[in-house]
Amino acid sequence: GTGDHGCEYMTGGVVVVLGETGRNFAAGMSGGIAYVYDRAGRFADLCNMAMVDLEKPAPAEAADDDPERPRQRSPSAADSGMGDMLRFDAERLRILVERHHMHTGSARARALLGDWENAVKRFVKVMPKDYRRALLEMKSERQVSRVAAE
């Protein structure tokens, strides 16, 4: 878990919180994504909503061959393997909880993985508004570039 001010001024990366959070979570959070396990259903009252939206993590997608899908192993030092940050929440989240369990032996992670279908429904995705806009703009620019190159 985290105390007060978790992910304060976060600018990138991915955080998974499996325990409780204190108040003022995400204050000044302008980038990256946080997934918070909200067992008690009260996280929204503890989150600073000035710069973020709270969402349900996107469900798992079926396209296993999608190159933008998150991967258990990072392909390179320049690519963390987290995939398209606008999609694949359930897959990314499971990979991160599995990694946490593998590296720490966490009983909480093991319990969540053992009941994943129900556990994933209790996570909240914390998405900075400006980060979402920037990701959408970059995606649009890549699509325009691909069409122009054809």
mmCIF file of C-alpha atoms in Angstrom:
data_model
loop_
_atom_site.group_PDB
_atom_site.id
_atom_site.type_symbol
_atom_site.label_atom_id
_atom_site.label_comp_id
_atom_site.label_asym_id
_atom_site.label_seq_id
_atom_site.Cartn_x
_atom_site.Cartn_y
_atom_site.Cartn_z
ATOM 1 C CA GLY A 1 0.000 0.000 0.000
ATOM 2 C CA THR A 2 0.912 3.647 0.182
ATOM 3 C CA GLY A 3 0.577 6.402 2.704
ATOM 4 C CA ASP A 4 -0.744 9.864 1.966
ATOM 5 C CA HIS A 5 0.234 11.451 -1.376
ATOM 6 C CA GLY A 6 0.907 8.205 -3.308
ATOM 7 C CA CYS A 7 1.963 8.866 -6.931
ATOM 8 C CA GLU A 8 2.254 12.579 -6.153
ATOM 9 C CA TYR A 9 3.844 14.355 -9.129
ATOM 10 C CA MET A 10 4.189 11.076 -11.045
ATOM 11 C CA THR A 11 5.260 11.764 -14.626
ATOM 12 C CA GLY A 12 5.595 8.302 -16.181
ATOM 13 C CA GLY A 13 5.697 4.563 -15.701
ATOM 14 C CA VAL A 14 3.177 2.165 -14.224
ATOM 15 C CA VAL A 15 2.336 1.620 -10.552
ATOM 16 C CA VAL A 16 0.243 -1.158 -9.039
ATOM 17 C CA VAL A 17 -0.985 -0.715 -5.463
ATOM 18 C CA LEU A 18 -2.231 -3.927 -3.854
ATOM 19 C CA GLY A 19 -2.826 -2.498 -0.391
ATOM 20 C CA GLU A 20 -4.518 0.506 1.160
ATOM 21 C CA THR A 21 -3.791 4.095 0.131
ATOM 22 C CA GLY A 22 -3.769 7.255 2.167
ATOM 23 C CA ARG A 23 -5.432 10.491 1.191
ATOM 24 C CA ASN A 24 -4.436 12.793 -1.679
ATOM 25 C CA PHE A 25 -3.394 9.998 -4.039
ATOM 26 C CA ALA A 26 -2.357 11.286 -7.510
ATOM 27 C CA ALA A 27 -1.927 14.943 -6.503
ATOM 28 C CA GLY A 28 -0.021 16.524 -9.392
ATOM 29 C CA MET A 29 0.078 13.238 -11.345
ATOM 30 C CA SER A 30 0.665 14.269 -14.963
ATOM 31 C CA GLY A 31 1.877 11.030 -16.554
ATOM 32 C CA GLY A 32 2.003 7.294 -16.207
ATOM 33 C CA ILE A 33 -0.757 5.023 -14.992
ATOM 34 C CA ALA A 34 -1.632 3.635 -11.583
ATOM 35 C CA TYR A 35 -3.772 0.595 -10.889
ATOM 36 C CA VAL A 36 -5.148 0.520 -7.345
ATOM 37 C CA TYR A 37 -6.779 -2.523 -5.772
ATOM 38 C CA ASP A 38 -9.909 -1.022 -4.239
ATOM 39 C CA ARG A 39 -11.249 -3.861 -2.122
ATOM 40 C CA ALA A 40 -13.339 -1.562 0.102
ATOM 41 C CA GLY A 41 -14.642 0.582 -2.786
ATOM 42 C CA ARG A 42 -13.552 3.860 -1.209
ATOM 43 C CA PHE A 43 -10.517 4.821 -3.271
ATOM 44 C CA ALA A 44 -12.366 7.634 -5.106
ATOM 45 C CA ASP A 45 -12.705 9.455 -1.765
ATOM 46 C CA LEU A 46 -8.940 9.266 -1.221
ATOM 47 C CA CYS A 47 -7.859 10.328 -4.704
ATOM 48 C CA ASN A 48 -7.069 13.908 -5.715
ATOM 49 C CA MET A 49 -9.138 14.204 -8.895
ATOM 50 C CA ALA A 50 -7.716 17.542 -10.086
ATOM 51 C CA MET A 51 -5.585 16.023 -12.873
ATOM 52 C CA VAL A 52 -6.797 12.421 -13.229
ATOM 53 C CA ASP A 53 -9.783 10.332 -14.170
ATOM 54 C CA LEU A 54 -10.680 7.033 -12.514
ATOM 55 C CA GLU A 55 -11.602 4.224 -14.871
ATOM 56 C CA LYS A 56 -12.293 0.527 -14.850
ATOM 57 C CA PRO A 57 -9.327 -1.315 -16.349
ATOM 58 C CA ALA A 58 -10.067 -2.367 -19.918
ATOM 59 C CA PRO A 59 -10.942 -6.081 -20.083
ATOM 60 C CA ALA A 60 -8.614 -8.598 -21.674
ATOM 61 C CA GLU A 61 -8.494 -8.564 -25.463
ATOM 62 C CA ALA A 62 -8.311 -11.683 -27.601
ATOM 63 C CA ALA A 63 -5.644 -10.618 -30.134
ATOM 64 C CA ASP A 64 -2.577 -12.481 -28.818
ATOM 65 C CA ASP A 65 -0.510 -11.487 -31.853
ATOM 66 C CA ASP A 66 -1.033 -7.716 -31.487
ATOM 67 C CA PRO A 67 2.453 -6.116 -31.400
ATOM 68 C CA GLU A 68 1.180 -3.404 -29.026
ATOM 69 C CA ARG A 69 0.166 -5.974 -26.396
ATOM 70 C CA PRO A 70 2.119 -5.978 -23.095
ATOM 71 C CA ARG A 71 4.710 -8.715 -22.647
ATOM 72 C CA GLN A 72 5.987 -10.547 -19.597
ATOM 73 C CA ARG A 73 9.582 -9.850 -20.627
ATOM 74 C CA SER A 74 10.870 -6.469 -21.732
ATOM 75 C CA PRO A 75 12.132 -6.743 -25.313
ATOM 76 C CA SER A 76 14.909 -4.178 -24.762
ATOM 77 C CA ALA A 77 16.234 -1.525 -22.417
ATOM 78 C CA ALA A 78 14.336 1.070 -24.459
ATOM 79 C CA ASP A 79 11.031 -0.862 -24.362
ATOM 80 C CA SER A 80 9.600 -1.885 -20.978
ATOM 81 C CA GLY A 81 7.179 -4.260 -22.646
ATOM 82 C CA MET A 82 4.120 -2.526 -21.186
ATOM 83 C CA GLY A 83 2.499 -2.106 -24.610
ATOM 84 C CA ASP A 84 -0.163 0.380 -25.662
ATOM 85 C CA MET A 85 -1.024 2.258 -22.468
ATOM 86 C CA LEU A 86 -4.514 3.054 -23.778
ATOM 87 C CA ARG A 87 -5.410 -0.630 -24.151
ATOM 88 C CA PHE A 88 -4.650 -3.986 -22.551
ATOM 89 C CA ASP A 89 -5.160 -2.946 -18.926
ATOM 90 C CA ALA A 90 -6.160 -6.408 -17.718
ATOM 91 C CA GLU A 91 -3.167 -8.038 -19.415
ATOM 92 C CA ARG A 92 -0.696 -5.405 -18.185
ATOM 93 C CA LEU A 93 -2.059 -5.549 -14.667
ATOM 94 C CA ARG A 94 -1.859 -9.338 -14.506
ATOM 95 C CA ILE A 95 1.734 -9.296 -15.795
ATOM 96 C CA LEU A 96 2.722 -6.788 -13.117
ATOM 97 C CA VAL A 97 1.012 -8.709 -10.300
ATOM 98 C CA GLU A 98 2.676 -11.926 -11.552
ATOM 99 C CA ARG A 99 6.080 -10.194 -11.583
ATOM 100 C CA HIS A 100 5.486 -8.901 -8.057
ATOM 101 C CA HIS A 101 4.602 -12.377 -6.840
ATOM 102 C CA MET A 102 7.583 -13.935 -8.600
ATOM 103 C CA HIS A 103 10.067 -11.458 -7.122
ATOM 104 C CA THR A 104 8.628 -11.124 -3.605
ATOM 105 C CA GLY A 105 6.493 -14.176 -2.884
ATOM 106 C CA SER A 106 3.680 -11.783 -1.893
ATOM 107 C CA ALA A 107 0.720 -13.596 -0.330
ATOM 108 C CA ARG A 108 -1.621 -10.807 -1.470
ATOM 109 C CA ALA A 109 -0.449 -11.157 -5.080
ATOM 110 C CA ARG A 110 -0.848 -14.941 -4.894
ATOM 111 C CA ALA A 111 -4.407 -14.581 -3.552
ATOM 112 C CA LEU A 112 -5.341 -12.067 -6.262
ATOM 113 C CA LEU A 113 -3.917 -14.278 -8.992
ATOM 114 C CA GLY A 114 -5.783 -17.266 -7.562
ATOM 115 C CA ASP A 115 -9.107 -15.446 -8.027
ATOM 116 C CA TRP A 116 -8.113 -13.213 -10.935
ATOM 117 C CA GLU A 117 -11.527 -13.068 -12.634
ATOM 118 C CA ASN A 118 -13.007 -11.412 -9.539
ATOM 119 C CA ALA A 119 -9.891 -9.548 -8.382
ATOM 120 C CA VAL A 120 -9.378 -7.641 -11.642
ATOM 121 C CA LYS A 121 -12.883 -6.167 -11.273
ATOM 122 C CA ARG A 122 -11.833 -4.465 -8.023
ATOM 123 C CA PHE A 123 -8.952 -2.499 -9.518
ATOM 124 C CA VAL A 124 -9.266 1.157 -10.442
ATOM 125 C CA LYS A 125 -7.146 2.693 -13.201
ATOM 126 C CA VAL A 126 -5.839 6.178 -12.422
ATOM 127 C CA MET A 127 -5.268 7.962 -15.739
ATOM 128 C CA PRO A 128 -3.949 11.527 -15.950
ATOM 129 C CA LYS A 129 -6.098 13.595 -18.301
ATOM 130 C CA ASP A 130 -3.184 15.266 -20.097
ATOM 131 C CA TYR A 131 -1.327 11.948 -20.440
ATOM 132 C CA ARG A 132 -4.346 10.352 -22.136
ATOM 133 C CA ARG A 133 -4.590 13.326 -24.515
ATOM 134 C CA ALA A 134 -0.867 13.137 -25.331
ATOM 135 C CA LEU A 135 -1.032 9.369 -25.968
ATOM 136 C CA LEU A 136 -4.026 9.837 -28.277
ATOM 137 C CA GLU A 137 -2.245 12.622 -30.183
ATOM 138 C CA MET A 138 0.898 10.512 -30.614
ATOM 139 C CA LYS A 139 -1.168 7.545 -31.790
ATOM 140 C CA SER A 140 -2.950 9.748 -34.326
ATOM 141 C CA GLU A 141 0.374 11.128 -35.598
ATOM 142 C CA ARG A 142 1.758 7.586 -36.036
ATOM 143 C CA GLN A 143 -1.336 6.571 -38.012
ATOM 144 C CA VAL A 144 -1.037 9.640 -40.269
ATOM 145 C CA SER A 145 2.660 8.849 -40.831
ATOM 146 C CA ARG A 146 1.863 5.230 -41.762
ATOM 147 C CA VAL A 147 -0.789 6.299 -44.267
ATOM 148 C CA ALA A 148 1.557 8.908 -45.796
ATOM 149 C CA ALA A 149 4.329 6.319 -46.144
ATOM 150 C CA GLU A 150 2.082 3.896 -48.078
#
